[in-house]
CSV table of C-alpha atoms (C1' of nucleotides) in Angstrom, one decimal:
chain,number,residue,atom,x,y,z
A,1,MET,CA,220.2,-1.9,30.2
A,2,LYS,CA,220.9,-2.2,33.8
A,3,GLN,CA,217.9,-2.1,36.5
A,4,ILE,CA,218.9,-0.4,39.3
A,5,LYS,CA,216.9,-0.7,42.7
A,6,ILE,CA,216.6,2.9,44.1
A,7,SER,CA,216.6,2.7,47.6
A,8,GLU,CA,213.8,4.4,49.5
A,9,ALA,CA,216.4,6.4,51.4
A,10,VAL,CA,217.7,7.6,48.4
A,11,VAL,CA,214.2,8.7,47.7
A,12,ARG,CA,213.2,10.3,50.8
A,13,ARG,CA,216.1,12.6,50.3
A,14,LEU,CA,215.4,13.9,46.8
A,15,PRO,CA,212.8,15.9,48.4
A,16,ILE,CA,214.9,17.5,51.0
A,17,TYR,CA,217.6,18.5,47.8
A,18,LEU,CA,214.6,20.0,46.2
A,19,ARG,CA,213.5,22.2,48.9
A,20,TYR,CA,216.7,23.6,49.3
A,21,LEU,CA,217.5,24.1,45.9
A,22,ASN,CA,214.0,26.2,45.5
A,23,GLU,CA,215.6,28.4,48.2
A,24,LEU,CA,218.7,29.0,46.2
A,25,SER,CA,216.6,29.7,43.4
A,26,ILE,CA,214.6,32.1,44.7
A,27,SER,CA,217.9,33.8,45.9
A,28,ASP,CA,219.3,33.5,42.2
A,29,VAL,CA,222.0,31.4,42.9
A,30,GLN,CA,223.0,29.6,39.8
A,31,THR,CA,225.3,26.9,40.8
A,32,VAL,CA,225.7,24.8,43.9
A,33,SER,CA,228.0,21.9,44.6
A,34,SER,CA,227.6,18.6,46.5
A,35,GLN,CA,229.7,20.5,49.4
A,36,ASP,CA,227.3,23.1,49.9
A,37,LEU,CA,224.2,21.0,49.8
A,38,GLY,CA,225.9,18.7,52.4
A,39,ASP,CA,226.9,21.5,54.7
A,40,LYS,CA,223.4,23.0,54.5
A,41,LEU,CA,221.5,19.8,54.5
A,42,ASP,CA,223.8,18.0,56.8
A,43,LEU,CA,224.5,15.2,54.6
A,44,ASN,CA,227.7,13.6,53.2
A,45,PRO,CA,228.6,15.1,49.9
A,46,ALA,CA,229.6,12.0,48.2
A,47,GLN,CA,226.2,10.7,49.2
A,48,ILE,CA,224.6,13.4,47.5
A,49,ARG,CA,226.4,12.9,44.3
A,50,LYS,CA,225.9,9.3,44.4
A,51,ASP,CA,222.0,9.7,45.0
A,52,LEU,CA,222.0,12.0,41.9
A,53,ALA,CA,223.9,9.8,40.0
A,54,TYR,CA,221.5,7.1,40.0
A,55,PHE,CA,219.4,9.3,37.7
A,56,GLY,CA,221.9,10.7,35.4
A,57,GLU,CA,224.5,13.0,35.0
A,58,PHE,CA,223.4,16.3,36.3
A,59,GLY,CA,226.4,18.0,37.4
A,60,ARG,CA,229.7,19.5,35.6
A,61,LYS,CA,233.2,18.4,36.9
A,62,GLY,CA,234.8,21.5,38.5
A,63,VAL,CA,231.8,23.4,38.7
A,64,GLY,CA,229.0,21.9,40.2
A,65,TYR,CA,225.4,21.5,39.8
A,66,ASN,CA,223.0,24.0,37.8
A,67,VAL,CA,220.3,25.2,40.3
A,68,GLY,CA,217.6,25.5,38.1
A,69,TYR,CA,218.6,22.4,35.7
A,70,LEU,CA,218.6,20.3,38.8
A,71,ILE,CA,215.4,21.5,40.0
A,72,GLU,CA,213.7,20.6,37.0
A,73,LYS,CA,215.4,16.9,36.7
A,74,ILE,CA,214.3,16.3,40.4
A,75,ARG,CA,211.0,17.5,39.8
A,76,HIS,CA,210.7,14.9,37.0
A,77,ILE,CA,212.0,12.0,38.8
A,78,LEU,CA,209.4,12.7,41.3
A,79,ASN,CA,206.7,13.1,39.1
A,80,LEU,CA,206.2,16.8,40.3
A,81,ASP,CA,206.0,18.2,36.8
A,82,ARG,CA,202.6,17.1,36.5
A,83,PRO,CA,199.5,17.2,38.7
A,84,ILE,CA,199.5,14.5,41.8
A,85,HIS,CA,196.1,14.3,43.4
A,86,VAL,CA,195.5,13.5,47.0
A,87,ALA,CA,192.4,12.2,49.1
A,88,LEU,CA,192.4,12.6,52.7
A,89,VAL,CA,190.1,10.6,55.1
A,90,GLY,CA,189.5,11.8,58.9
A,91,ALA,CA,188.3,15.5,58.9
A,92,GLY,CA,189.4,15.7,62.5
A,93,ASN,CA,191.9,18.6,64.2
A,94,LEU,CA,194.7,17.1,61.9
A,95,GLY,CA,193.2,16.2,59.0
A,96,ARG,CA,191.7,19.9,58.8
A,97,ALA,CA,195.3,21.3,59.6
A,98,LEU,CA,196.9,19.4,56.7
A,99,CYS,CA,194.1,20.2,54.4
A,100,ASN,CA,195.0,23.8,55.3
A,101,TYR,CA,198.7,23.3,54.8
A,102,ASN,CA,198.4,24.0,51.2
A,103,MET,CA,202.1,25.0,51.2
A,104,TYR,CA,202.9,22.1,48.7
A,105,LEU,CA,200.4,23.4,46.0
A,106,LYS,CA,203.5,25.0,44.1
A,107,ASP,CA,204.7,21.2,44.0
A,108,ASN,CA,201.9,20.5,41.7
A,109,MET,CA,200.5,18.2,44.5
A,110,LYS,CA,197.3,18.8,46.2
A,111,ILE,CA,194.6,17.1,48.3
A,112,VAL,CA,191.4,17.5,45.9
A,113,SER,CA,189.1,15.7,48.1
A,114,VAL,CA,188.3,15.0,51.8
A,115,PHE,CA,186.1,12.3,53.6
A,116,ASP,CA,184.9,11.5,56.8
A,117,ASP,CA,182.0,8.8,57.9
A,118,ASP,CA,180.9,11.4,60.6
A,119,PRO,CA,177.6,12.4,59.1
A,120,ALA,CA,177.5,15.9,61.0
A,121,LYS,CA,180.6,16.6,59.2
A,122,LYS,CA,179.4,16.0,55.8
A,123,GLY,CA,179.0,19.1,53.7
A,124,VAL,CA,181.6,21.2,56.3
A,125,ALA,CA,184.0,23.4,54.6
A,126,ILE,CA,187.7,22.9,55.0
A,127,GLY,CA,189.5,25.6,53.0
A,128,ASN,CA,188.2,25.4,49.6
A,129,LEU,CA,187.1,21.8,50.0
A,130,THR,CA,183.9,20.6,51.6
A,131,VAL,CA,183.7,17.0,53.7
A,132,ASN,CA,182.2,14.2,51.7
A,133,PRO,CA,180.9,11.2,53.1
A,134,ILE,CA,183.4,7.9,52.9
A,135,GLN,CA,180.9,6.3,50.6
A,136,MET,CA,181.9,8.5,47.9
A,137,LEU,CA,185.6,7.7,47.9
A,138,PRO,CA,185.6,5.1,44.9
A,139,ASP,CA,184.0,7.5,42.5
A,140,GLU,CA,185.9,10.5,43.5
A,141,VAL,CA,189.3,8.6,43.3
A,142,LYS,CA,188.2,7.7,39.5
A,143,ASP,CA,186.7,11.0,38.7
A,144,LYS,CA,189.7,13.3,40.1
A,145,ASP,CA,192.6,11.1,39.2
A,146,ILE,CA,193.7,10.5,42.9
A,147,SER,CA,196.6,8.3,43.1
A,148,ILE,CA,197.5,9.0,46.8
A,149,GLY,CA,195.5,8.9,49.9
A,150,ILE,CA,196.2,10.6,53.7
A,151,ILE,CA,194.6,8.5,56.7
A,152,THR,CA,194.0,10.8,59.6
A,153,VAL,CA,191.3,8.7,61.4
A,154,PRO,CA,192.0,7.4,64.8
A,155,ALA,CA,194.1,3.9,64.9
A,156,SER,CA,190.6,1.9,65.4
A,157,GLU,CA,189.3,2.9,62.2
A,158,ALA,CA,192.8,3.2,60.0
A,159,GLN,CA,192.9,-0.6,58.5
A,160,LYS,CA,189.0,-0.3,57.3
A,161,VAL,CA,190.1,3.2,55.5
A,162,ALA,CA,193.2,2.1,54.2
A,163,ASP,CA,191.5,-1.2,52.6
A,164,ARG,CA,189.2,1.2,51.1
A,165,PHE,CA,191.7,3.2,49.5
A,166,VAL,CA,193.2,0.0,48.2
A,167,GLU,CA,190.2,-1.0,46.5
A,168,ALA,CA,189.7,2.1,45.4
A,169,GLY,CA,192.8,1.8,43.1
A,170,ILE,CA,195.2,4.3,45.2
A,171,ARG,CA,198.8,3.9,44.5
A,172,ALA,CA,200.7,5.2,47.9
A,173,ILE,CA,199.2,6.0,51.4
A,174,LEU,CA,200.8,8.4,54.2
A,175,ASN,CA,199.2,7.2,57.4
A,176,PHE,CA,199.2,9.3,60.6
A,177,ALA,CA,197.1,6.9,62.6
A,178,PRO,CA,199.4,5.3,65.2
A,179,THR,CA,199.0,1.7,64.3
A,180,VAL,CA,200.7,-0.5,61.8
A,181,LEU,CA,198.7,-1.2,58.5
A,182,LYS,CA,198.5,-4.3,56.2
A,183,ILE,CA,198.7,-3.0,52.9
A,184,PRO,CA,199.3,-5.7,49.6
A,185,ALA,CA,202.8,-5.5,47.7
A,186,GLY,CA,202.8,-2.6,45.2
A,187,ILE,CA,201.3,-0.2,47.0
A,188,ARG,CA,203.6,2.3,48.9
A,189,ILE,CA,202.9,3.2,52.5
A,190,HIS,CA,204.6,5.5,54.6
A,191,HIS,CA,204.1,6.3,58.5
A,192,ALA,CA,203.8,9.8,59.8
A,193,ASP,CA,203.3,8.5,63.5
A,194,PHE,CA,204.5,11.5,65.6
A,195,THR,CA,203.3,9.6,68.7
A,196,SER,CA,205.8,7.2,68.2
A,197,ASP,CA,208.7,9.6,67.2
A,198,LEU,CA,207.9,11.7,70.2
A,199,LEU,CA,207.6,8.3,72.6
A,200,SER,CA,211.3,7.6,71.2
A,201,LEU,CA,212.5,10.8,72.4
A,202,ALA,CA,211.9,10.1,75.8
A,203,TYR,CA,214.7,7.3,75.4
A,204,TYR,CA,217.1,10.2,75.5
A,205,MET,CA,216.4,11.8,78.6
A,206,ASP,CA,218.4,11.4,81.6
A,207,HIS,CA,217.6,8.0,83.1
A,208,ASP,CA,217.1,7.9,86.7
A,209,LEU,CA,219.9,6.2,88.2
A,210,ASP,CA,217.7,4.3,90.9
A,211,SER,CA,217.6,0.6,89.4
A,212,ASP,CA,220.2,-1.7,89.6
A,213,ALA,CA,222.8,-1.4,86.9
A,214,ALA,CA,223.3,-5.0,86.2
A,215,GLU,CA,219.7,-5.3,84.9
A,216,ASP,CA,219.4,-1.9,83.5
A,217,PRO,CA,222.1,-1.6,80.7
A,218,VAL,CA,220.3,1.8,79.7
A,219,ASN,CA,222.2,4.2,81.9
A,220,SER,CA,223.1,7.9,81.4
A,221,ASP,CA,226.1,7.3,79.5
A,222,ASP,CA,224.3,5.8,76.5
A,223,ALA,CA,222.5,9.0,76.2
A,224,GLU,CA,225.6,10.8,75.4
A,225,GLY,CA,226.9,8.2,73.2
A,226,ALA,CA,229.4,10.0,70.9
A,227,GLU,CA,227.8,12.6,68.3
A,228,GLN,CA,226.6,9.8,66.1
B,1,MET,CA,230.4,-3.3,82.0
B,2,LYS,CA,230.0,-3.4,78.4
B,3,GLN,CA,228.8,0.0,77.0
B,4,ILE,CA,226.6,-1.1,73.9
B,5,LYS,CA,225.6,1.6,71.5
B,6,ILE,CA,221.7,1.5,71.0
B,7,SER,CA,221.0,2.6,67.7
B,8,GLU,CA,218.1,4.9,66.7
B,9,ALA,CA,216.5,2.2,64.9
B,10,VAL,CA,216.2,0.3,67.4
B,11,VAL,CA,214.8,2.9,70.0
B,12,ARG,CA,212.3,3.9,67.5
B,13,ARG,CA,210.9,0.4,67.2
B,14,LEU,CA,210.5,0.2,71.1
B,15,PRO,CA,207.3,2.5,71.0
B,16,ILE,CA,205.8,0.5,68.2
B,17,TYR,CA,206.5,-2.8,70.4
B,18,LEU,CA,205.0,-0.8,73.6
B,19,ARG,CA,201.7,0.2,71.7
B,20,TYR,CA,200.7,-3.3,70.6
B,21,LEU,CA,201.8,-4.6,73.9
B,22,ASN,CA,199.2,-2.2,75.3
B,23,GLU,CA,196.6,-3.8,73.2
B,24,LEU,CA,197.3,-7.4,74.0
B,25,SER,CA,197.2,-6.1,77.8
B,26,ILE,CA,193.8,-4.7,77.4
B,27,SER,CA,192.4,-7.9,75.7
B,28,ASP,CA,193.9,-9.8,78.6
B,29,VAL,CA,196.5,-11.8,76.7
B,30,GLN,CA,199.2,-12.8,79.1
B,31,THR,CA,202.1,-14.0,76.7
B,32,VAL,CA,203.1,-12.9,73.4
B,33,SER,CA,206.1,-14.7,71.1
B,34,SER,CA,208.6,-12.9,68.8
B,35,GLN,CA,206.8,-14.6,65.9
B,36,ASP,CA,203.2,-13.3,67.2
B,37,LEU,CA,204.8,-9.6,67.6
B,38,GLY,CA,206.7,-10.0,64.1
B,39,ASP,CA,203.5,-10.9,62.1
B,40,LYS,CA,201.5,-8.1,63.6
B,41,LEU,CA,203.9,-5.4,63.1
B,42,ASP,CA,205.4,-6.5,59.9
B,43,LEU,CA,208.8,-7.3,61.5
B,44,ASN,CA,211.3,-10.0,61.6
B,45,PRO,CA,211.0,-12.1,64.8
B,46,ALA,CA,214.8,-12.2,65.1
B,47,GLN,CA,215.1,-8.3,64.9
B,48,ILE,CA,212.4,-8.1,67.6
B,49,ARG,CA,214.3,-10.6,69.8
B,50,LYS,CA,217.7,-8.9,69.1
B,51,ASP,CA,216.2,-5.1,70.1
B,52,LEU,CA,214.8,-6.5,73.5
B,53,ALA,CA,217.9,-8.5,74.2
B,54,TYR,CA,220.0,-5.2,74.1
B,55,PHE,CA,218.1,-4.1,77.4
B,56,GLY,CA,218.1,-7.2,79.1
B,57,GLU,CA,216.4,-10.9,79.2
B,58,PHE,CA,212.9,-10.3,79.2
B,59,GLY,CA,211.6,-13.7,77.7
B,60,ARG,CA,211.4,-17.2,78.6
B,61,LYS,CA,212.5,-19.9,76.1
B,62,GLY,CA,209.8,-21.9,75.0
B,63,VAL,CA,207.3,-19.8,76.3
B,64,GLY,CA,207.7,-16.5,75.0
B,65,TYR,CA,207.4,-12.8,76.8
B,66,ASN,CA,205.0,-12.0,79.5
B,67,VAL,CA,203.0,-9.0,78.3
B,68,GLY,CA,202.5,-7.2,81.4
B,69,TYR,CA,206.3,-7.3,82.3
B,70,LEU,CA,207.5,-6.5,79.0
B,71,ILE,CA,205.5,-3.4,79.0
B,72,GLU,CA,207.0,-2.5,82.3
B,73,LYS,CA,210.4,-3.0,81.1
B,74,ILE,CA,210.0,-1.1,77.8
B,75,ARG,CA,208.2,1.7,79.7
B,76,HIS,CA,211.0,2.0,81.9
B,77,ILE,CA,213.7,2.0,79.2
B,78,LEU,CA,211.9,4.7,77.5
B,79,ASN,CA,211.6,6.7,80.9
B,80,LEU,CA,208.0,6.8,80.5
B,81,ASP,CA,207.5,5.5,84.1
B,82,ARG,CA,208.0,9.0,85.0
B,83,PRO,CA,206.4,12.2,83.9
B,84,ILE,CA,208.0,13.8,80.6
B,85,HIS,CA,207.0,17.5,79.8
B,86,VAL,CA,206.9,18.9,76.5
B,87,ALA,CA,206.4,22.3,75.0
B,88,LEU,CA,205.1,23.2,71.9
B,89,VAL,CA,206.0,26.3,70.0
B,90,GLY,CA,203.6,27.7,66.9
B,91,ALA,CA,199.9,27.7,67.8
B,92,GLY,CA,198.6,27.4,64.0
B,93,ASN,CA,196.3,24.5,62.9
B,94,LEU,CA,199.0,22.1,63.2
B,95,GLY,CA,200.0,23.1,66.9
B,96,ARG,CA,196.6,23.3,67.8
B,97,ALA,CA,196.0,19.8,66.6
B,98,LEU,CA,198.8,18.2,68.2
B,99,CYS,CA,197.8,20.0,71.6
B,100,ASN,CA,194.4,18.4,71.3
B,101,TYR,CA,195.8,15.1,70.5
B,102,ASN,CA,196.3,14.3,74.1
B,103,MET,CA,195.9,10.7,73.7
B,104,TYR,CA,199.4,10.0,74.8
B,105,LEU,CA,198.3,11.1,78.2
B,106,LYS,CA,198.4,7.5,79.4
B,107,ASP,CA,202.0,7.4,78.5
B,108,ASN,CA,203.4,9.8,81.1
B,109,MET,CA,203.9,12.1,78.3
B,110,LYS,CA,202.1,15.6,77.8
B,111,ILE,CA,202.5,18.8,76.2
B,112,VAL,CA,202.4,21.6,79.3
B,113,SER,CA,203.0,24.7,77.5
B,114,VAL,CA,202.5,26.5,74.4
B,115,PHE,CA,203.7,29.5,72.9
B,116,ASP,CA,203.4,31.7,69.9
B,117,ASP,CA,205.0,35.0,68.8
B,118,ASP,CA,201.8,36.6,67.6
B,119,PRO,CA,200.2,38.8,70.2
B,120,ALA,CA,196.9,38.2,69.0
B,121,LYS,CA,197.2,34.4,69.9
B,122,LYS,CA,198.3,35.5,73.5
B,123,GLY,CA,196.2,34.2,76.0
B,124,VAL,CA,194.1,32.2,73.5
B,125,ALA,CA,192.8,28.8,75.1
B,126,ILE,CA,193.9,25.6,73.3
B,127,GLY,CA,192.3,22.7,75.3
B,128,ASN,CA,193.3,23.1,79.0
B,129,LEU,CA,196.2,25.4,78.2
B,130,THR,CA,196.6,29.0,76.9
B,131,VAL,CA,199.0,30.5,74.6
B,132,ASN,CA,202.1,32.3,76.2
B,133,PRO,CA,204.2,34.6,74.6
B,134,ILE,CA,207.4,32.9,73.3
B,135,GLN,CA,209.6,35.2,75.7
B,136,MET,CA,208.0,32.9,78.7
B,137,LEU,CA,210.0,30.0,77.1
B,138,PRO,CA,212.8,30.1,79.4
B,139,ASP,CA,211.0,30.2,82.6
B,140,GLU,CA,208.5,27.9,81.6
B,141,VAL,CA,211.1,25.2,80.6
B,142,LYS,CA,212.6,25.7,84.1
B,143,ASP,CA,209.4,26.2,86.2
B,144,LYS,CA,207.8,22.9,84.5
B,145,ASP,CA,210.5,21.0,83.9
B,146,ILE,CA,210.0,20.6,80.3
B,147,SER,CA,212.6,18.4,78.4
B,148,ILE,CA,211.4,18.2,75.1
B,149,GLY,CA,210.0,20.8,72.7
B,150,ILE,CA,208.0,20.6,69.5
B,151,ILE,CA,208.2,23.1,66.6
B,152,THR,CA,205.1,23.6,64.5
B,153,VAL,CA,206.0,27.3,63.2
B,154,PRO,CA,206.6,28.0,59.9
B,155,ALA,CA,210.0,26.8,58.2
B,156,SER,CA,211.3,30.5,58.2
B,157,GLU,CA,211.0,30.5,62.0
B,158,ALA,CA,212.0,27.2,62.6
B,159,GLN,CA,216.0,27.8,63.2
B,160,LYS,CA,215.0,30.7,65.7
B,161,VAL,CA,212.8,28.6,67.7
B,162,ALA,CA,215.3,25.7,67.8
B,163,ASP,CA,217.8,28.1,69.2
B,164,ARG,CA,215.4,29.1,71.7
B,165,PHE,CA,214.7,25.4,72.8
B,166,VAL,CA,218.3,24.8,73.1
B,167,GLU,CA,219.4,27.6,75.0
B,168,ALA,CA,216.3,27.0,77.5
B,169,GLY,CA,218.1,23.6,78.1
B,170,ILE,CA,215.5,21.2,76.1
B,171,ARG,CA,216.7,17.8,75.8
B,172,ALA,CA,215.3,16.9,72.6
B,173,ILE,CA,213.2,18.4,69.4
B,174,LEU,CA,210.5,17.3,67.2
B,175,ASN,CA,210.5,19.4,64.2
B,176,PHE,CA,207.3,19.6,62.2
B,177,ALA,CA,208.5,22.6,60.0
B,178,PRO,CA,209.9,21.5,56.7
B,179,THR,CA,213.4,22.6,57.0
B,180,VAL,CA,216.7,21.2,58.1
B,181,LEU,CA,217.7,22.6,61.5
B,182,LYS,CA,221.6,22.9,62.7
B,183,ILE,CA,221.5,21.7,66.5
B,184,PRO,CA,224.5,21.2,68.5
B,185,ALA,CA,225.3,17.5,69.3
B,186,GLY,CA,224.0,16.0,72.5
B,187,ILE,CA,220.6,17.6,71.7
B,188,ARG,CA,218.3,15.1,69.8
B,189,ILE,CA,216.3,16.0,66.9
B,190,HIS,CA,213.7,14.1,64.9
B,191,HIS,CA,212.0,15.5,61.8
B,192,ALA,CA,208.4,14.9,61.5
B,193,ASP,CA,208.3,16.5,57.8
B,194,PHE,CA,205.2,15.2,56.0
B,195,THR,CA,205.4,17.3,53.2
B,196,SER,CA,209.0,15.6,52.2
B,197,ASP,CA,206.9,12.3,53.0
B,198,LEU,CA,204.5,13.0,50.8
B,199,LEU,CA,206.4,14.3,48.0
B,200,SER,CA,208.6,11.4,48.0
B,201,LEU,CA,205.4,9.2,47.6
B,202,ALA,CA,205.0,10.7,44.2
B,203,TYR,CA,208.2,9.0,43.1
B,204,TYR,CA,206.4,5.6,43.0
B,205,MET,CA,203.5,6.9,40.9
B,206,ASP,CA,204.9,6.0,37.5
B,207,HIS,CA,207.5,3.8,38.2
B,208,ASP,CA,206.1,1.1,40.2
B,209,LEU,CA,203.8,-0.2,37.6
B,210,ASP,CA,204.7,-3.9,38.1
B,211,SER,CA,204.8,-4.4,42.0
B,212,ASP,CA,207.9,-6.7,42.9
B,213,ALA,CA,210.2,-6.4,40.0
B,214,ALA,CA,212.8,-3.6,40.5
B,215,GLU,CA,211.9,-1.2,37.5
B,216,ASP,CA,214.3,1.1,36.1
B,217,PRO,CA,213.4,4.7,37.0
B,218,VAL,CA,216.0,6.1,34.7
B,219,ASN,CA,214.1,6.2,31.5
B,220,SER,CA,215.6,7.4,28.3
B,221,ASP,CA,214.9,11.3,28.9
B,222,ASP,CA,216.2,11.5,32.0
B,223,ALA,CA,219.7,9.6,31.2
B,224,GLU,CA,220.1,11.8,28.2
B,225,GLY,CA,220.8,15.3,27.5
B,226,ALA,CA,222.4,17.5,30.0
B,227,GLU,CA,222.5,20.7,28.5
B,228,GLN,CA,225.2,22.6,30.6
C,1,DT,C1',247.6,26.0,33.6
C,2,DA,C1',246.1,25.1,38.6
C,3,DG,C1',242.2,24.7,41.5
C,4,DA,C1',237.9,22.7,42.0
C,5,DT,C1',234.3,19.3,41.8
C,6,DT,C1',231.9,15.4,39.7
C,7,DG,C1',230.9,10.2,38.7
C,8,DT,C1',232.1,6.1,40.1
C,9,DT,C1',234.4,2.0,42.3
C,10,DA,C1',236.1,0.4,46.6
C,11,DA,C1',236.2,0.3,51.4
C,12,DT,C1',234.0,0.7,55.7
C,13,DC,C1',230.4,0.5,58.5
C,14,DG,C1',226.1,-0.6,60.5
C,15,DA,C1',221.5,-3.0,60.5
C,16,DT,C1',218.8,-7.3,59.3
C,17,DT,C1',218.2,-12.0,58.9
C,18,DA,C1',219.6,-17.0,59.7
C,19,DA,C1',221.0,-20.3,62.4
C,20,DC,C1',221.0,-23.0,66.3
C,21,DA,C1',222.3,-24.4,71.3
C,22,DA,C1',219.9,-24.0,75.2
C,23,DT,C1',216.2,-24.7,77.9
C,24,DC,C1',211.2,-23.9,79.2
D,1,DT,C1',209.6,-36.2,77.0
D,2,DA,C1',208.4,-33.3,72.5
D,3,DG,C1',207.7,-29.1,70.7
D,4,DA,C1',208.4,-24.1,71.2
D,5,DT,C1',211.1,-20.0,71.7
D,6,DT,C1',214.5,-17.3,73.6
D,7,DG,C1',219.2,-15.3,73.5
D,8,DT,C1',223.2,-14.8,70.6
D,9,DT,C1',226.5,-15.7,67.3
D,10,DA,C1',227.6,-15.8,62.5
D,11,DA,C1',226.6,-14.7,57.7
D,12,DT,C1',224.2,-11.7,54.6
D,13,DC,C1',222.8,-7.6,53.1
D,14,DG,C1',222.6,-2.6,52.3
D,15,DA,C1',223.7,1.9,53.1
D,16,DT,C1',227.4,5.3,53.8
D,17,DT,C1',232.0,7.2,53.2
D,18,DA,C1',236.5,7.6,51.2
D,19,DA,C1',239.1,7.7,47.4
D,20,DC,C1',240.9,9.5,43.1
D,21,DA,C1',240.9,9.5,37.8
D,22,DA,C1',238.4,12.3,35.0
D,23,DT,C1',237.7,16.7,33.4
D,24,DC,C1',235.6,21.3,33.6
DNA sequence: TAGATTGTTAATCGATTAACAATC
DNA sequence: TAGATTGTTAATCGATTAACAATC
């Protein structure tokens, strides 16, 4: 039996496929080709076929993919055919926004517990949840079978929260704090750091051309730079 | 003069470097090596040296990089040595959270205008901004020299907002809506789609039971039985 | 059948890492 | 000087894309 390592890039595309397939399903579209998917999602059709083929043979030659069947398969691959429980630490503006964003409820994944170490926030309601003190984290993780943690505390507190998550037995972390975290191997971590995202976009603005070109290889030509 | 194409991967690391360098600067650290940076940021030191070398020779052999000097250089490369103005469309929970997140003020980048097409939100205050009707977008972009747009509307509205941004002459977009947008070549777009991020983490729940060995995520149920 | 489209292998492209001469 | 560390080239690794036989 061959052991294929599925790359993170592949896994990250699966929810994108799933999302569009769900749209197609709602529109009662029965069948879709890798070409259709590629056009819509701005991806190479060969890449889509290859991604899916890692997990099985889901299509029919000459026909395409059955939308409902492919949805079912991807949901299974992503473990979304069973409930996945999420905890969030940091009931600030961003944390509250994410809690209210319950649009992924339909995907069997939901935030079931919110924490904050500010005593003033204890018991405050956010949607149908109430803010717990951070000390309750280990018990809640156990009691509610929580496997993913979201961090929305300031950068200065993020590592401490991550450590607590790890100790409580969480399997994966989504970190919104603008800092790099040290996490033991075996725990997955994704960074959702929009401040870095935003700053990196500034690179593509028109550079002012004042400085000496010798020392500044970043001139406006770079910003155009071929469509990809 | 050589025109080197700088990859997006490189550009995206620059703000990460900058952030840690700023921390070092605050701690009065004068010099840092690529080894130090790599340890802290979980990156290969050779990669860091290579990234920086695309833009010039910023270090000293046998010594390392001067923190203050490198900050200055990276800020210049990223255009953060001049004000960068940002507009945000979608004054919901997430949009308001981002507006209140003015922690990147110190980087010369700030949200200067907020829009929403809900008449009920017109004039509502968010921090020191007030919500404008979407019709004002083109004029605001011109008047306030706005070059980056943030989209925090529902997925169903996101393409319309993107089109407005492009027409108004924006140079780059940060899209928080969970959908793929069609954007003309030459305009940069980054996706900050945390719902996909979160869903993709679910993949690692069952499959990753032993940490380092690549394990076969294609279990027998998966590989089998395309009904078709 | 003829046209379409998959699954998969091979080719290409790009990014990361290793290695080391230069030199502080 | 001896040790440290850069800048850069070469080697490696991994991901994307092209191509096409299989086949619906």
